[in-house]
mmCIF file of C-alpha atoms and ligand atoms in Angstrom:
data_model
loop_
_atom_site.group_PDB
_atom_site.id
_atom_site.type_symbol
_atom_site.label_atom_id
_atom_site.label_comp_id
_atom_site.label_asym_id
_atom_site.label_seq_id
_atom_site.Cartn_x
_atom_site.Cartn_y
_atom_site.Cartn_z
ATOM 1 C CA UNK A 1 162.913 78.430 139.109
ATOM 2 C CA UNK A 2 162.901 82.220 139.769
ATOM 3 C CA UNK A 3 160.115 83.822 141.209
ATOM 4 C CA UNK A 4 157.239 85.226 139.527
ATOM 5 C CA UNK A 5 155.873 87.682 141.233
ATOM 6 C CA UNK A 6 157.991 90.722 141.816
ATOM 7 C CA UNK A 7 157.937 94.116 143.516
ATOM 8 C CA UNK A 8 158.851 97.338 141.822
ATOM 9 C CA UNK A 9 158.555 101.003 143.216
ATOM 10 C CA UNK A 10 158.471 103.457 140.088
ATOM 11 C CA UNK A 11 156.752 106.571 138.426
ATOM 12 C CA UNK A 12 153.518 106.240 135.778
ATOM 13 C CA UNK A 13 155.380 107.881 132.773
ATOM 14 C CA UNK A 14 152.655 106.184 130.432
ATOM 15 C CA UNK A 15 149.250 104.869 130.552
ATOM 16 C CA UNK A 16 146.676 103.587 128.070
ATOM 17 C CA UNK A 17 143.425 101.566 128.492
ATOM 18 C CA UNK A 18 143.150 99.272 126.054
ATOM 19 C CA UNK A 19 139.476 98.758 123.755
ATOM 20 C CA UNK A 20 139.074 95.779 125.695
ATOM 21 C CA UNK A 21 139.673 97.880 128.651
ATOM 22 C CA UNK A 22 142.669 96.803 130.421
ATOM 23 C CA UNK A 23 145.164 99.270 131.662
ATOM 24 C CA UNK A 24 148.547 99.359 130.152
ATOM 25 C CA UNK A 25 151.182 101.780 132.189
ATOM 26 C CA UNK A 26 155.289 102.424 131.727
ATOM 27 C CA UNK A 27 157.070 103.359 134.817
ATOM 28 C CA UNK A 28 160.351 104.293 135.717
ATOM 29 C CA UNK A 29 161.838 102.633 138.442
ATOM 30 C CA UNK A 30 165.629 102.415 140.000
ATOM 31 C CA UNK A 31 165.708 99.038 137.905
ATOM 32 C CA UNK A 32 164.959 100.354 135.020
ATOM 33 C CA UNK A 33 161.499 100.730 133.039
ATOM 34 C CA UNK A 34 158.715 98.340 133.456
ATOM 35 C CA UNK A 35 155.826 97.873 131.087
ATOM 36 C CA UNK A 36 152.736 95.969 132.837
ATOM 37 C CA UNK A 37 149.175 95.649 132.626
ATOM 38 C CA UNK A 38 146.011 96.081 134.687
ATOM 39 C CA UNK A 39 143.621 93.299 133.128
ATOM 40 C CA UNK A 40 140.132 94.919 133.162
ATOM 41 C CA UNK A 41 139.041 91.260 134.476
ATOM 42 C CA UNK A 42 141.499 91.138 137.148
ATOM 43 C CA UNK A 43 140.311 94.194 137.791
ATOM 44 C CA UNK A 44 136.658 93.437 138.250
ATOM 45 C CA UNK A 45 137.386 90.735 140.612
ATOM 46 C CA UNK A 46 140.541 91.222 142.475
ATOM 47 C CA UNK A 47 142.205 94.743 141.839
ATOM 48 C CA UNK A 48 139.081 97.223 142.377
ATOM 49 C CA UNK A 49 139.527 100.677 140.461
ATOM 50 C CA UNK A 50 141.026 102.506 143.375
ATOM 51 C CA UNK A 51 144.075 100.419 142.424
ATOM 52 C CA UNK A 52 143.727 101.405 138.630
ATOM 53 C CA UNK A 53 143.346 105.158 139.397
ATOM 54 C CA UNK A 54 146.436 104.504 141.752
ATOM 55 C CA UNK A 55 148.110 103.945 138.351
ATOM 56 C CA UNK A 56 147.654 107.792 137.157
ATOM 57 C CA UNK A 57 150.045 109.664 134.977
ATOM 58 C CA UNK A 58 153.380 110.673 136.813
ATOM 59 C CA UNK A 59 151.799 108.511 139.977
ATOM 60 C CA UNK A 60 154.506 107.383 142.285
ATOM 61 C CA UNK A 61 153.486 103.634 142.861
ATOM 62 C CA UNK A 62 154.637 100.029 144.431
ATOM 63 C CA UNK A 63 153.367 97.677 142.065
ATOM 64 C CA UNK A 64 153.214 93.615 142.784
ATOM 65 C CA UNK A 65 153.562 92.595 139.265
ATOM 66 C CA UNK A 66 153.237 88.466 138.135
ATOM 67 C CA UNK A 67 155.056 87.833 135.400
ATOM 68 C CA UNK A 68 153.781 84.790 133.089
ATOM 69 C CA UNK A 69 155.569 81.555 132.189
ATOM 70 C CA UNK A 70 155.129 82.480 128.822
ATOM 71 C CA UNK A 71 156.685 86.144 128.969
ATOM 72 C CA UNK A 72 153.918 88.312 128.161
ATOM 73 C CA UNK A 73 153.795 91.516 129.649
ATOM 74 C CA UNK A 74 153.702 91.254 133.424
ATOM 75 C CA UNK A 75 150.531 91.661 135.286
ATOM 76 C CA UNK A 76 149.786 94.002 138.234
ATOM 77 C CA UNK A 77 147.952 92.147 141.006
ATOM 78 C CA UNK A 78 148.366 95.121 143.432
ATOM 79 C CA UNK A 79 148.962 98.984 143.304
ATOM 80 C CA UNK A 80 150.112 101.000 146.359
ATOM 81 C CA UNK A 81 150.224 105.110 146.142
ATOM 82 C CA UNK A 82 153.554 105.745 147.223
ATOM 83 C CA UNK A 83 153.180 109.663 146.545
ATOM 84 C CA UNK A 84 151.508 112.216 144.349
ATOM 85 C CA UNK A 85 152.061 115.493 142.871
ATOM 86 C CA UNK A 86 148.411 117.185 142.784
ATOM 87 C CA UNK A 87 149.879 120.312 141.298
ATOM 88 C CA UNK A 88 150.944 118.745 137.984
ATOM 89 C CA UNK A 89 146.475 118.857 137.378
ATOM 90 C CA UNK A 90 147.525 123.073 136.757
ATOM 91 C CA UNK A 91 147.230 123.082 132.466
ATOM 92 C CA UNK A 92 151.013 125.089 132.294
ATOM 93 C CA UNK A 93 152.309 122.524 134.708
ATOM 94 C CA UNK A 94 150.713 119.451 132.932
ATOM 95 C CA UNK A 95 151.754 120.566 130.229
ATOM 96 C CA UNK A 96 155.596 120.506 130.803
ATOM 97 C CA UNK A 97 155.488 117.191 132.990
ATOM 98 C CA UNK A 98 153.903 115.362 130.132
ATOM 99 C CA UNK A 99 156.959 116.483 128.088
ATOM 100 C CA UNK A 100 159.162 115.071 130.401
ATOM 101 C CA UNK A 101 157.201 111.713 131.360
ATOM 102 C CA UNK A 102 157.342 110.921 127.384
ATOM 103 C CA UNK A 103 160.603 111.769 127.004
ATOM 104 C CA UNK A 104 161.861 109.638 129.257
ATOM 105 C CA UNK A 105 159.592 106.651 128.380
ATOM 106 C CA UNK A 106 161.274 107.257 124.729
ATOM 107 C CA UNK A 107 164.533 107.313 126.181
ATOM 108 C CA UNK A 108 164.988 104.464 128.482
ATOM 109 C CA UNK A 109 164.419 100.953 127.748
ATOM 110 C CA UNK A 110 163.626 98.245 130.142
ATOM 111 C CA UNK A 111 165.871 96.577 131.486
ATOM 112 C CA UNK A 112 168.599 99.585 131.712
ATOM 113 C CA UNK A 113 169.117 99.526 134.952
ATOM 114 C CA UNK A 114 169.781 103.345 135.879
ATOM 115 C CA UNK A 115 168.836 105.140 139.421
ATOM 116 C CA UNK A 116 170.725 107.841 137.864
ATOM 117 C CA UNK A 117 167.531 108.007 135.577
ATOM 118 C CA UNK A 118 164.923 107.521 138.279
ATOM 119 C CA UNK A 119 166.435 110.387 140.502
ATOM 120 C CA UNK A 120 166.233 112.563 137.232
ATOM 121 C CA UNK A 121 163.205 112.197 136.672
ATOM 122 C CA UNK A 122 161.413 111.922 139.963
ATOM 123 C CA UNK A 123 163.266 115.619 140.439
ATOM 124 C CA UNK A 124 161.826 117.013 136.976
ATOM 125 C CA UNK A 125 158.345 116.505 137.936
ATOM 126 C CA UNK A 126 158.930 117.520 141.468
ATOM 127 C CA UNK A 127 160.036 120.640 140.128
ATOM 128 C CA UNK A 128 157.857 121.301 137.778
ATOM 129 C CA UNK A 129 155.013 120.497 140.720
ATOM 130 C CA UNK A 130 155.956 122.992 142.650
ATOM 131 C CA UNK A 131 158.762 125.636 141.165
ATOM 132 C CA UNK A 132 157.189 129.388 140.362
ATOM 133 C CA UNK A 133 158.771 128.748 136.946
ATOM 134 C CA UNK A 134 157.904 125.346 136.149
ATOM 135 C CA UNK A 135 158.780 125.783 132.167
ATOM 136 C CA UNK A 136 162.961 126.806 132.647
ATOM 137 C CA UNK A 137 163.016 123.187 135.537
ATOM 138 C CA UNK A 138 161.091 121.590 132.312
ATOM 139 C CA UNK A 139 163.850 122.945 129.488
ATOM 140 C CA UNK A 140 166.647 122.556 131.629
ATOM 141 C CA UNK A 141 165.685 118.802 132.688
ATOM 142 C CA UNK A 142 164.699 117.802 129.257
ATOM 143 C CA UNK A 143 168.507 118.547 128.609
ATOM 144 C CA UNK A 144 169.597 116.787 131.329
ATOM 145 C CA UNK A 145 167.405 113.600 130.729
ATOM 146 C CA UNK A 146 169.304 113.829 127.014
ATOM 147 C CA UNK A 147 172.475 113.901 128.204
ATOM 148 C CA UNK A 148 172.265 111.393 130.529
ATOM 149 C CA UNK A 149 170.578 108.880 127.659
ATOM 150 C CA UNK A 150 173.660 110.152 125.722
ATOM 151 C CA UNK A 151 171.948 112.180 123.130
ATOM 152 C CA UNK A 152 174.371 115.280 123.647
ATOM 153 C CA UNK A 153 173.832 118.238 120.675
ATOM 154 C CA UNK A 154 177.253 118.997 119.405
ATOM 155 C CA UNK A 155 177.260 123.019 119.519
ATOM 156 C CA UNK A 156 180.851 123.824 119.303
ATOM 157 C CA UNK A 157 180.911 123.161 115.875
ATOM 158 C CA UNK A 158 178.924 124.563 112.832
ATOM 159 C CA UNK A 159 176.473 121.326 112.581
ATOM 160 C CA UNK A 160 176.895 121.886 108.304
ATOM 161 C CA UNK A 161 180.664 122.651 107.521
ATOM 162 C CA UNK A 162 182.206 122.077 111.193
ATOM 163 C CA UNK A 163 183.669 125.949 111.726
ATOM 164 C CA UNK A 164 184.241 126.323 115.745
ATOM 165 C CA UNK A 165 182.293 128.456 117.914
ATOM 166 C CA UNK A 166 178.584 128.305 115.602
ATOM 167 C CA UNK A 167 176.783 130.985 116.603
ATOM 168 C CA UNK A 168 173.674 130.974 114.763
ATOM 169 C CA UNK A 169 170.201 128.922 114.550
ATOM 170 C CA UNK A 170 170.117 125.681 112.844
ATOM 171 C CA UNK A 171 166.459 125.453 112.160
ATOM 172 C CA UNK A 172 166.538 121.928 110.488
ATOM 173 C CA UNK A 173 168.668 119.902 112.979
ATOM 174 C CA UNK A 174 168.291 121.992 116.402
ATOM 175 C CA UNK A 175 171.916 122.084 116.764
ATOM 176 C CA UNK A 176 174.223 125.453 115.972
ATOM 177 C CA UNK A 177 175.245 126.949 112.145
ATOM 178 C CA UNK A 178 178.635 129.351 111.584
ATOM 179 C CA UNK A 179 177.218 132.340 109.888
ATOM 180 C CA UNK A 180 178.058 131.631 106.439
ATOM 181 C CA UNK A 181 176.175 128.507 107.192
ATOM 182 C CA UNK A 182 173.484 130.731 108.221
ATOM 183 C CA UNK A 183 171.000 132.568 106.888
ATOM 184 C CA UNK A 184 169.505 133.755 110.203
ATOM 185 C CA UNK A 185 170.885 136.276 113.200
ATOM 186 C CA UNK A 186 172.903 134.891 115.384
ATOM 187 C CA UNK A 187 171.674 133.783 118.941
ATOM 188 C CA UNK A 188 171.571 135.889 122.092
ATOM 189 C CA UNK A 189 174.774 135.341 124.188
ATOM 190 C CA UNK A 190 172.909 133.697 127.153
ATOM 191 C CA UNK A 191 171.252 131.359 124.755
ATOM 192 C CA UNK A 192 174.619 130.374 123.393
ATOM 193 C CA UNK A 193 176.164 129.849 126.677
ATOM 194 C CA UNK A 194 172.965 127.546 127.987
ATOM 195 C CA UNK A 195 173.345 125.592 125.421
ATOM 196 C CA UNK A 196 176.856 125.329 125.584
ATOM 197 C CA UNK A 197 176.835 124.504 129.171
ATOM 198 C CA UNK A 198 173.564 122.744 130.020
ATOM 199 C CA UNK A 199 174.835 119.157 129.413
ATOM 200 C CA UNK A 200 177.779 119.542 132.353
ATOM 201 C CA UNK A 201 176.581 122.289 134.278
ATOM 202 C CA UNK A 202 174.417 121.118 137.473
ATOM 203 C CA UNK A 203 171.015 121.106 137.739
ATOM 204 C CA UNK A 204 171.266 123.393 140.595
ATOM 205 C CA UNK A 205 173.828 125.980 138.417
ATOM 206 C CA UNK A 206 171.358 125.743 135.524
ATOM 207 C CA UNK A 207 168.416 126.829 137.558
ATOM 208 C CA UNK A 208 170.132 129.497 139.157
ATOM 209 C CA UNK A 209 170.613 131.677 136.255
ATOM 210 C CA UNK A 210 166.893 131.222 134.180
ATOM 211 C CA UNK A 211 166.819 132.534 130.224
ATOM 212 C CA UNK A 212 164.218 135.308 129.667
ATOM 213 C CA UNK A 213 160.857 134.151 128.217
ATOM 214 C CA UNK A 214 161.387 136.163 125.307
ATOM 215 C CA UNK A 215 164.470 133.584 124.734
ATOM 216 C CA UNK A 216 162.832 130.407 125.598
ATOM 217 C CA UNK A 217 160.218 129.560 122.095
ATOM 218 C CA UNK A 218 164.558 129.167 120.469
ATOM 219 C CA UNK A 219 165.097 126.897 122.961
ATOM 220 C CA UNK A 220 161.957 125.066 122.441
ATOM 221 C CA UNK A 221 162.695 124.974 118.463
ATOM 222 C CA UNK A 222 165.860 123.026 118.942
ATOM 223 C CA UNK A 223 165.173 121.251 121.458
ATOM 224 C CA UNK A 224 161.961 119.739 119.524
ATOM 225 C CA UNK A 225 163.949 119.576 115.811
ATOM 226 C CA UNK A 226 166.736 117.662 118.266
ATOM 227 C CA UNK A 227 164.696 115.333 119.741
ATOM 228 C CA UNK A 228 162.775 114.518 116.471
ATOM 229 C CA UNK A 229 165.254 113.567 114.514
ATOM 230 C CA UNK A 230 168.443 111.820 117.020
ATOM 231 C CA UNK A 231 165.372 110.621 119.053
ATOM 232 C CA UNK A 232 161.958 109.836 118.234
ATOM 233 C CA UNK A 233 158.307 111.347 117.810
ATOM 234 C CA UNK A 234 156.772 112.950 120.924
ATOM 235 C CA UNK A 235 153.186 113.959 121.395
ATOM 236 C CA UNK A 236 153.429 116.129 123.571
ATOM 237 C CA UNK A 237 155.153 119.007 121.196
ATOM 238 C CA UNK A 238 152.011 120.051 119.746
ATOM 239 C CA UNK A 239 150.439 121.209 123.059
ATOM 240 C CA UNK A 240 153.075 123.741 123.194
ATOM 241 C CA UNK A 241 151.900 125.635 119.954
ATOM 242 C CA UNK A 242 148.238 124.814 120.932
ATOM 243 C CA UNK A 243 148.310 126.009 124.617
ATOM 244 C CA UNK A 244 151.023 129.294 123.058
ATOM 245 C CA UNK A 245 153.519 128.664 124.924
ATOM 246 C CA UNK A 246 155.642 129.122 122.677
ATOM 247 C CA UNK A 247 155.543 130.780 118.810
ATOM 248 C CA UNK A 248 154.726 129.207 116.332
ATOM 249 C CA UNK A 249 157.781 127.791 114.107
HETATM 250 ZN ZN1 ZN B 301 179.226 126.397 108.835
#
């Protein structure tokens, strides 16, 4: 019989409490992702609520997690903080590694064993904790964290009729249009070549040579008309026009 109670070491990328009050988080973990639950009566007797607020958003925590006979969702019976990025509380900062955190809860599934994926993301929020431009570590991990799921935006073809070396905006998929495809100006060089070369260029080469703001609410577009439609629905998109962060589309 294999054991039941396990021990995982991961990142809170999700967290909801539950109307009957028990604690539902996602974390990322070398293993893969791991749904679990804090029961609000467990927590009342055993697990106190310094383990529960242990189990914050982008939290790094050691769970002990009991996982039923029956295979319902496996149960935390203890919480350790393992580390903590107080800076992600700053609104710009949130902002950004909330993007992140639900992007990568959309795009790994448990099970999917990936450290690769854990590394990734454990050095997005780092960055965006403590880099003086948190938004360009934000764009140019969200890329990364695409790739690496194998969602990779074809831009060296027009994404309508398949002419080489697209140029211009393509407002309805995210990816790039020729310019008779187009009825918009085409995109600033630098653009073009980030978006180009984001998906094999390293993290480190990326970060080293930062877009202009004035360039970034583009990048934002397609990266959000991308993700959307290869991808899934993120909440986290609307916080950008609310906060202005970016224009509006
Ligand atoms: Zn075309």
């Amino acid at each position: 019989m294999p054991p039941r109670t396990t021990n995982r070491s991961g990142i809170v990328l999700r967290r909801r409490v539950t109307p009957a009050g028990d604690i539902m988080v996602s974390l990322l973990t070398p293993q893969g992702k791991v749904r679990a639950i804090v029961r609000s009566g467990l927590r009342r007797n055993g697990l106190n609520s310094a383990h529960a607020s242990r189990l914050s958003l982008f939290h790094h925590v050691g769970l002990q997690l009991y996982q039923t006979p029956n295979g319902d969702l496996a149960t935390v019976q203890q919480a350790v903080l393992e580390g903590a990025l107080p800076t992600l509380a700053q609104p710009e900062r949130h902002t950004y590694a909330h993007l992140s955190a639900e992007l990568a809860e959309l795009l790994f599934q448990e099970g999917e064993q990936s450290s690769e994926a854990f590394e990734l993301v454990a050095g997005a929020l780092r960055g965006i904790a403590h880099h003086p431009d948190p938004e360009w570590v934000a764009l140019v991990m969200t890329h990364k964290l695409l790739g690496l799921a194998g969602f990779v935006p074809r831009v060296s073809q027009c994404a309508r009729c398949g002419a080489a070396d697209p140029a211009h905006p393509d407002p309805h998929g995210g990816l790039l249009l020729c310019r008779a495809c187009s009825g918009l100006p085409p995109l600033p060089a630098a653009t073009l070549d980030f978006r180009r070369s984001v998906m094999r260029r390293s993290v480190r080469a990326s970060m080293e040579t930062p877009l202009p703001p004035e360039f970034r609410p583009e990048l934002w577009r397609s990266l959000e008309r991308f993700v959307t439609l290869q991808v899934g629905q993120l909440r986290s998109w609307p916080q950008f026009q609310g906060s202005g962060l970016r224009a509006p589309a």
